[in-house]
PDB file of C-alpha atoms in Angstrom:
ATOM      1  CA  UNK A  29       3.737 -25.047  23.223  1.00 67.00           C
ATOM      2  CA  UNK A  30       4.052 -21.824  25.357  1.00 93.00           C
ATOM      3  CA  UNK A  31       2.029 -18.801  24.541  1.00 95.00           C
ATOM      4  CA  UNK A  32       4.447 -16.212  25.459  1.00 95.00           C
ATOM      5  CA  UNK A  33       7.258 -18.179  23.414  1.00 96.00           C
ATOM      6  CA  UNK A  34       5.097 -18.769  20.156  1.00 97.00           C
ATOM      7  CA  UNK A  35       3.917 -14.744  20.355  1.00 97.00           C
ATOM      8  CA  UNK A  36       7.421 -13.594  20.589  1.00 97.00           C
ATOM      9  CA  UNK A  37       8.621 -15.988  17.871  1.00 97.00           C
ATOM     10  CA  UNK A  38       5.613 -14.478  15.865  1.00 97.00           C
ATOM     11  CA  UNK A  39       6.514 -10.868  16.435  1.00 97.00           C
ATOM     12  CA  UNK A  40      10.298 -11.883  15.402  1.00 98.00           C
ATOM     13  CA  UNK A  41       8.953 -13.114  12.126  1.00 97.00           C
ATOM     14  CA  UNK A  42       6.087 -10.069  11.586  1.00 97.00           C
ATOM     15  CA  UNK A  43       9.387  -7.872  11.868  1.00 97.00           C
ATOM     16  CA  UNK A  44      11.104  -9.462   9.226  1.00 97.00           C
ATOM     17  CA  UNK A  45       8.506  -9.354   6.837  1.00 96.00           C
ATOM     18  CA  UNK A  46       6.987 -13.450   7.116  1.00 97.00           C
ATOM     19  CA  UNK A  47       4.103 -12.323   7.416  1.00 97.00           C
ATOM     20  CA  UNK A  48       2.199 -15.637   6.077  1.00 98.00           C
ATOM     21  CA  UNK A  49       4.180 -17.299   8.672  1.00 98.00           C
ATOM     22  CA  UNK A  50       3.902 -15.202  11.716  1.00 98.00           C
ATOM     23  CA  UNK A  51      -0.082 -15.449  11.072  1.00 98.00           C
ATOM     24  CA  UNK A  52       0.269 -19.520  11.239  1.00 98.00           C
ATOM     25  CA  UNK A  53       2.495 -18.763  14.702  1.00 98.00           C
ATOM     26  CA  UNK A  54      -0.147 -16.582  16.161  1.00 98.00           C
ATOM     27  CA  UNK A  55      -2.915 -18.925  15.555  1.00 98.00           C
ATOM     28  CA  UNK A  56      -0.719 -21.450  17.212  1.00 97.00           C
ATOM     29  CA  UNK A  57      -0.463 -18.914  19.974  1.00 97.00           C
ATOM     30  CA  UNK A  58      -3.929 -18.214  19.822  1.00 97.00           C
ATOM     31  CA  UNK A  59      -4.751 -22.408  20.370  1.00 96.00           C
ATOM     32  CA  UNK A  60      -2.928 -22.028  23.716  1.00 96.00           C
ATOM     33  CA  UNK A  61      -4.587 -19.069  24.844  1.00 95.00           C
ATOM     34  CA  UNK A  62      -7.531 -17.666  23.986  1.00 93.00           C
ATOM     35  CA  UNK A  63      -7.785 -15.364  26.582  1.00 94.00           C
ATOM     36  CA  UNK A  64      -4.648 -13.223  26.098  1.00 95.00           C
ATOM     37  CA  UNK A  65      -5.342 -10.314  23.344  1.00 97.00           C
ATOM     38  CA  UNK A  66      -1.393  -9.718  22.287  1.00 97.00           C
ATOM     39  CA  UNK A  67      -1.453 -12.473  19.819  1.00 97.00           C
ATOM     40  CA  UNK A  68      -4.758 -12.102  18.345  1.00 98.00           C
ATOM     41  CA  UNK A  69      -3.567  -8.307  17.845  1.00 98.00           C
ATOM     42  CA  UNK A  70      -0.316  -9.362  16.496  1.00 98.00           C
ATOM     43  CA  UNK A  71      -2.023 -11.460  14.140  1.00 98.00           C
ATOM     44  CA  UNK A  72      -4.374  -8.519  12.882  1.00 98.00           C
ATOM     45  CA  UNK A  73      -1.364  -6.496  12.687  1.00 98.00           C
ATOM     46  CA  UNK A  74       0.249  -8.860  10.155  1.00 98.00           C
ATOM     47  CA  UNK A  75      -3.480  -9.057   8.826  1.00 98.00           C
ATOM     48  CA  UNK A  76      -3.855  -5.768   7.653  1.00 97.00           C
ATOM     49  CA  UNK A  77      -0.271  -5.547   6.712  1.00 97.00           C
ATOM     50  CA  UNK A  78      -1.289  -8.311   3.723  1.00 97.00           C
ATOM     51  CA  UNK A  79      -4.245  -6.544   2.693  1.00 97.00           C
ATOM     52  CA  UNK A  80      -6.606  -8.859   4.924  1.00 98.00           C
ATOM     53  CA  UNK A  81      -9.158  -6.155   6.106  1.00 98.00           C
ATOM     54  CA  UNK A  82     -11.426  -8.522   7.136  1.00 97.00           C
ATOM     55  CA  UNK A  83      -9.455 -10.650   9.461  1.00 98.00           C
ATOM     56  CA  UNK A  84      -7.957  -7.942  10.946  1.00 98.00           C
ATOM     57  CA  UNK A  85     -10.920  -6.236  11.515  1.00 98.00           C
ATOM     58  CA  UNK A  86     -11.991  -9.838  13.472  1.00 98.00           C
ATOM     59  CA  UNK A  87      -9.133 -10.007  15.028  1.00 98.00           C
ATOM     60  CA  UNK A  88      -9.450  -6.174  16.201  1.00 98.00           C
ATOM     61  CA  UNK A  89     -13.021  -6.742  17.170  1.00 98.00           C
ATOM     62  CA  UNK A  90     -12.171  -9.760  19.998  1.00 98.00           C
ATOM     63  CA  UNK A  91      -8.994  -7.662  21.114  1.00 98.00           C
ATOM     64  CA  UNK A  92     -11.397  -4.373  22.016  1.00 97.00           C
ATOM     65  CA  UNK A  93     -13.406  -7.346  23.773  1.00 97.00           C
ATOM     66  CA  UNK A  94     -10.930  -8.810  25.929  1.00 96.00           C
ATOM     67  CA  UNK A  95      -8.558  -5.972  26.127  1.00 96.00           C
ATOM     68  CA  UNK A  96     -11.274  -2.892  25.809  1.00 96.00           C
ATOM     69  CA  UNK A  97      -8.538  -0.193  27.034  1.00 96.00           C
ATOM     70  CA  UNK A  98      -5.812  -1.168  24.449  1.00 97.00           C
ATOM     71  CA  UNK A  99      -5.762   2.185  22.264  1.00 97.00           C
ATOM     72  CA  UNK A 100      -3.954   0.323  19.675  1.00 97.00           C
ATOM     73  CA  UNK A 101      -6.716  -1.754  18.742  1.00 98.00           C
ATOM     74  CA  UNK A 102      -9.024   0.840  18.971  1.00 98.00           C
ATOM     75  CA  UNK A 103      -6.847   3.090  16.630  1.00 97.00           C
ATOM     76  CA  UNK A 104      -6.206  -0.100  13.878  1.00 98.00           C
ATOM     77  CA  UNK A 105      -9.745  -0.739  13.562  1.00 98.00           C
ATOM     78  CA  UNK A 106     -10.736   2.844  13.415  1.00 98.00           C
ATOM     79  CA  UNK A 107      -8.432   3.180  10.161  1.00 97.00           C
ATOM     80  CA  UNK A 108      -9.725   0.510   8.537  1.00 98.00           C
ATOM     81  CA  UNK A 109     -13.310   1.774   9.331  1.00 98.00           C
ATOM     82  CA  UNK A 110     -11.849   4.867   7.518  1.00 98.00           C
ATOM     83  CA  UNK A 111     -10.533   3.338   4.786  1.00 97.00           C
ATOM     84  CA  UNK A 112     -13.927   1.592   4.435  1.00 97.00           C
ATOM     85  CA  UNK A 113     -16.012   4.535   4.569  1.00 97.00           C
ATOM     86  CA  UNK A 114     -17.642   3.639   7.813  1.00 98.00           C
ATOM     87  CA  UNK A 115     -16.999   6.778   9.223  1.00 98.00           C
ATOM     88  CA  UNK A 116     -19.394   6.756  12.201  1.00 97.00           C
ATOM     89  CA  UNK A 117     -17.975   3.961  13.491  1.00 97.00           C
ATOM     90  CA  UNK A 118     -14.676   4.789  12.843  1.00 98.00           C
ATOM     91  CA  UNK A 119     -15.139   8.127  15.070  1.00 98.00           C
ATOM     92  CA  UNK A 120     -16.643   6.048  17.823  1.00 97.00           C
ATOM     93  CA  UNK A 121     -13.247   3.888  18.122  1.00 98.00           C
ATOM     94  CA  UNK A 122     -11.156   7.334  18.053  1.00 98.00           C
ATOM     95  CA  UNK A 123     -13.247   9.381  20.753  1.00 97.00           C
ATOM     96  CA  UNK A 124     -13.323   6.049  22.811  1.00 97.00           C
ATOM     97  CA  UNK A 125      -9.467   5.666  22.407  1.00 98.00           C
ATOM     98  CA  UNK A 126      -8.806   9.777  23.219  1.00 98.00           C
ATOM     99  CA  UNK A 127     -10.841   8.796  26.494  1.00 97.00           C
ATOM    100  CA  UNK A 128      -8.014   6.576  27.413  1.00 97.00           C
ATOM    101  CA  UNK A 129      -5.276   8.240  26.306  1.00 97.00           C
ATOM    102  CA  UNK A 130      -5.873  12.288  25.719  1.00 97.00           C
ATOM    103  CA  UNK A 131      -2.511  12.871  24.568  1.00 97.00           C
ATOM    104  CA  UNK A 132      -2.706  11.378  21.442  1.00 97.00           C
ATOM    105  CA  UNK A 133      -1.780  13.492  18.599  1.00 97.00           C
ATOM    106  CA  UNK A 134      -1.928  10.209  15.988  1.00 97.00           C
ATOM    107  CA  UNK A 135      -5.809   9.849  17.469  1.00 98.00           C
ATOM    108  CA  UNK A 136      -6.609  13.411  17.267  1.00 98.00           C
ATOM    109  CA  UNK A 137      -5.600  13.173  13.808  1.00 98.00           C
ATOM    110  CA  UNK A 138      -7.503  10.364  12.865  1.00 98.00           C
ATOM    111  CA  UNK A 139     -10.754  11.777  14.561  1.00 98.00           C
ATOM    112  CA  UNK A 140     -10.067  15.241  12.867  1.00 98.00           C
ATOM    113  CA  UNK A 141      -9.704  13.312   9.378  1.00 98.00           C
ATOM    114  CA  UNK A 142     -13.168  11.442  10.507  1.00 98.00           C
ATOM    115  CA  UNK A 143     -14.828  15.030  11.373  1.00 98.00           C
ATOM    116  CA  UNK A 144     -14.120  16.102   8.081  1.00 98.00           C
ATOM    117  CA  UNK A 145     -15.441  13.146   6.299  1.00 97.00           C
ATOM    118  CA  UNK A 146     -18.548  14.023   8.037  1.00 97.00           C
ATOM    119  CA  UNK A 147     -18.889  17.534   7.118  1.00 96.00           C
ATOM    120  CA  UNK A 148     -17.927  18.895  10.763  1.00 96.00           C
ATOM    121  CA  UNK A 149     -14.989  20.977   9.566  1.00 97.00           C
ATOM    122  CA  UNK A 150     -14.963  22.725  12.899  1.00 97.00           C
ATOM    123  CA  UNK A 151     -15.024  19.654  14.949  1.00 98.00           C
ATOM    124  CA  UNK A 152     -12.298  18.441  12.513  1.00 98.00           C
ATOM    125  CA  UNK A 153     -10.600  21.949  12.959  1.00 98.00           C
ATOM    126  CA  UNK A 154     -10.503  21.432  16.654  1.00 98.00           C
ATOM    127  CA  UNK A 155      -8.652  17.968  16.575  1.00 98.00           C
ATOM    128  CA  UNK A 156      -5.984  18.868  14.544  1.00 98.00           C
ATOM    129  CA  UNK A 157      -5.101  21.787  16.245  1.00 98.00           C
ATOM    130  CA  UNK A 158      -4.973  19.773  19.346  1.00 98.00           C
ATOM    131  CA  UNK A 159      -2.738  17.099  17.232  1.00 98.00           C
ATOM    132  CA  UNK A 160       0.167  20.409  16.166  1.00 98.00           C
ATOM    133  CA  UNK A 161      -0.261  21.351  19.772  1.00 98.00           C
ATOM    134  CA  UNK A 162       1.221  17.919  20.555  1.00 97.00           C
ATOM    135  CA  UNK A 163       3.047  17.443  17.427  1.00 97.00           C
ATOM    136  CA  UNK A 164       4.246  20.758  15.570  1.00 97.00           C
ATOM    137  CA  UNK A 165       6.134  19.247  12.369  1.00 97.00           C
ATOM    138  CA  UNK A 166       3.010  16.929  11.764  1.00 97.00           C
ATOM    139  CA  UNK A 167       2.554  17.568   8.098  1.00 97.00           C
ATOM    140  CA  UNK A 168      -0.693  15.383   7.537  1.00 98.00           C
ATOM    141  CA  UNK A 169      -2.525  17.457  10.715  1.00 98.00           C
ATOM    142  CA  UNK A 170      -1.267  20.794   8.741  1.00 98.00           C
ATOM    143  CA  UNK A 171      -2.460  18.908   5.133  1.00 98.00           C
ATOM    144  CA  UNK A 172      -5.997  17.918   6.667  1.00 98.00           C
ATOM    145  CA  UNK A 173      -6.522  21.187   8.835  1.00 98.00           C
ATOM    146  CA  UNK A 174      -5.848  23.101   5.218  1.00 98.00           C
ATOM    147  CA  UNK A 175      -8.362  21.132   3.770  1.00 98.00           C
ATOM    148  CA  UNK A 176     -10.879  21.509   6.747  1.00 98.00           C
ATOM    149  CA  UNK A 177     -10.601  24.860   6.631  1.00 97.00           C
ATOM    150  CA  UNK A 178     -11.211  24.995   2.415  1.00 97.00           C
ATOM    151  CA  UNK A 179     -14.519  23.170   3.548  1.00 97.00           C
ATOM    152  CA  UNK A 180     -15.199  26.226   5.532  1.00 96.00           C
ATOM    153  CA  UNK A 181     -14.501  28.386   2.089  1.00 95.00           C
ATOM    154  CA  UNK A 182     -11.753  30.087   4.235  1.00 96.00           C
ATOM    155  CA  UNK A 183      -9.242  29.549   1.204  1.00 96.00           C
ATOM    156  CA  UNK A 184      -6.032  31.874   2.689  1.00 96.00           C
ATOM    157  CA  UNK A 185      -5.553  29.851   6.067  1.00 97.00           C
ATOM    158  CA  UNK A 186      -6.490  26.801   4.288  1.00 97.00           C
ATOM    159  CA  UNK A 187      -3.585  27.079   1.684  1.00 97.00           C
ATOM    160  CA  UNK A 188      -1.203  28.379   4.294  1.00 97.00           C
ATOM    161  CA  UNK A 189      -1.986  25.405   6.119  1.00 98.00           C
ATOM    162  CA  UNK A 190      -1.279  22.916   2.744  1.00 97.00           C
ATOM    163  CA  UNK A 191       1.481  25.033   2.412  1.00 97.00           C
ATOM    164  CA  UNK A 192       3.110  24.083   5.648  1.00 97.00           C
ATOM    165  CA  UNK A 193       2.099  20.415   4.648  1.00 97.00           C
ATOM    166  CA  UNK A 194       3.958  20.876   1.743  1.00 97.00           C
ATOM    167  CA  UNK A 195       7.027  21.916   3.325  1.00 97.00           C
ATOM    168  CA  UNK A 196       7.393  19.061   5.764  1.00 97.00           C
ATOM    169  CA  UNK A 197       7.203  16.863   2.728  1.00 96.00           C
ATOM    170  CA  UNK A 198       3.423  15.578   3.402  1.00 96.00           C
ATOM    171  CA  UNK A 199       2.488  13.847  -0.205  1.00 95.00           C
ATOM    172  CA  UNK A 200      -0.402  15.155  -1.292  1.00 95.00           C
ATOM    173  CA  UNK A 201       0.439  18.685  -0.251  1.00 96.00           C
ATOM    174  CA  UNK A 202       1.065  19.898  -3.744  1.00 96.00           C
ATOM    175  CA  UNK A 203      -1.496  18.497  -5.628  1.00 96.00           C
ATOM    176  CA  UNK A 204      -3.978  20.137  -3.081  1.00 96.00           C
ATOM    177  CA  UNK A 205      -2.260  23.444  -3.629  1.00 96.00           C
ATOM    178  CA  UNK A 206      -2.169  23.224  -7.188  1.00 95.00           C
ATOM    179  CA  UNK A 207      -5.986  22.220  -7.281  1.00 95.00           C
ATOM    180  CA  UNK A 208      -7.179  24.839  -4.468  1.00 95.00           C
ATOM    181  CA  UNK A 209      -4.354  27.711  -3.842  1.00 95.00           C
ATOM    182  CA  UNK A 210      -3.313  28.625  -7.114  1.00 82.00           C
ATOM    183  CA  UNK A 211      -5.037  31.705  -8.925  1.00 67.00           C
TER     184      UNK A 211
END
């Protein structure tokens, strides 16, 4: 079998939702070449798409290996890090991605969110700023910059920041406004 075939035919199928099957085509890709990180990211892709943290993460983990300036991978596994609470190594894969690629407002977001996990809320403050800079209607930047700057008990720019979350239809806006902005 060709790599390049099976890896396309598995993309076709993780776009349409097979996602059981477009795993079993990327591990056929995989058999052919080992070497070649698009497949094995594919596969995490699909992966984490089904819930499978853990295989993704592996899959994540060879791809930074054999691929270590794909900011992709870099920004997947830093999200599940997140979501897993492993928030020092989650900032690790975000400042090494931003090395890369500055210019990344969806990484500046995901290191500000990381900051603030932390308890940096100016670190956090910082990155998301840099994200609007780059992205103005981002309303998750504006929804986590409100709440970094609640953290810093600086409650007006905080809820003007929700506030502008809340108007570019970021979910979660309100509820933050309602718990933190109203009197």
């Amino acid at each position: 079998q060709n790599y390049s075939a099976l890896n396309a035919k598995g993309v076709a199928l993780l776009r349409l939702g097979e996602l059981e099957e477009s795993i079993k085509v990327f591990s056929e890709a995989i058999n052919t070449d080992t070497t070649n990180y698009r497949a094995f990211f594919n596969r995490g892709n699909a992966f984490r798409i089904l819930g499978k943290d853990n295989e993704a993460m592996l899959d994540y983990d060879y791809v930074t290996e054999i691929q270590p300036d794909l900011v992709d991978a870099y920004t997947n596994r830093g999200s599940l890090l997140f979501k897993y609470k492993e928030f020092d190594r989650a900032l690790f894969d975000f400042q090494f991605a931003l090395q890369i690629q500055p210019n990344n407002a969806l990484l500046y977001l995901n290191k500000g969110k990381t900051e603030l996990r932390i308890d940096n809320p100016e670190d956090a403050i910082y990155d998301l700023k840099k994200a609007l800079e780059m992205r103005p209607d981002y309303g998750e930047a504006y929804y986590w910059l409100g709440l970094s700057e609640l953290a810093r008990d600086n409650k007006a720019e905080g809820c003007e920041y929700l506030l502008s979350a809340q108007s570019l239809s970021f979910e979660g806006a309100s509820e933050a406004i309602g718990q933190n902005c109203v009197q």
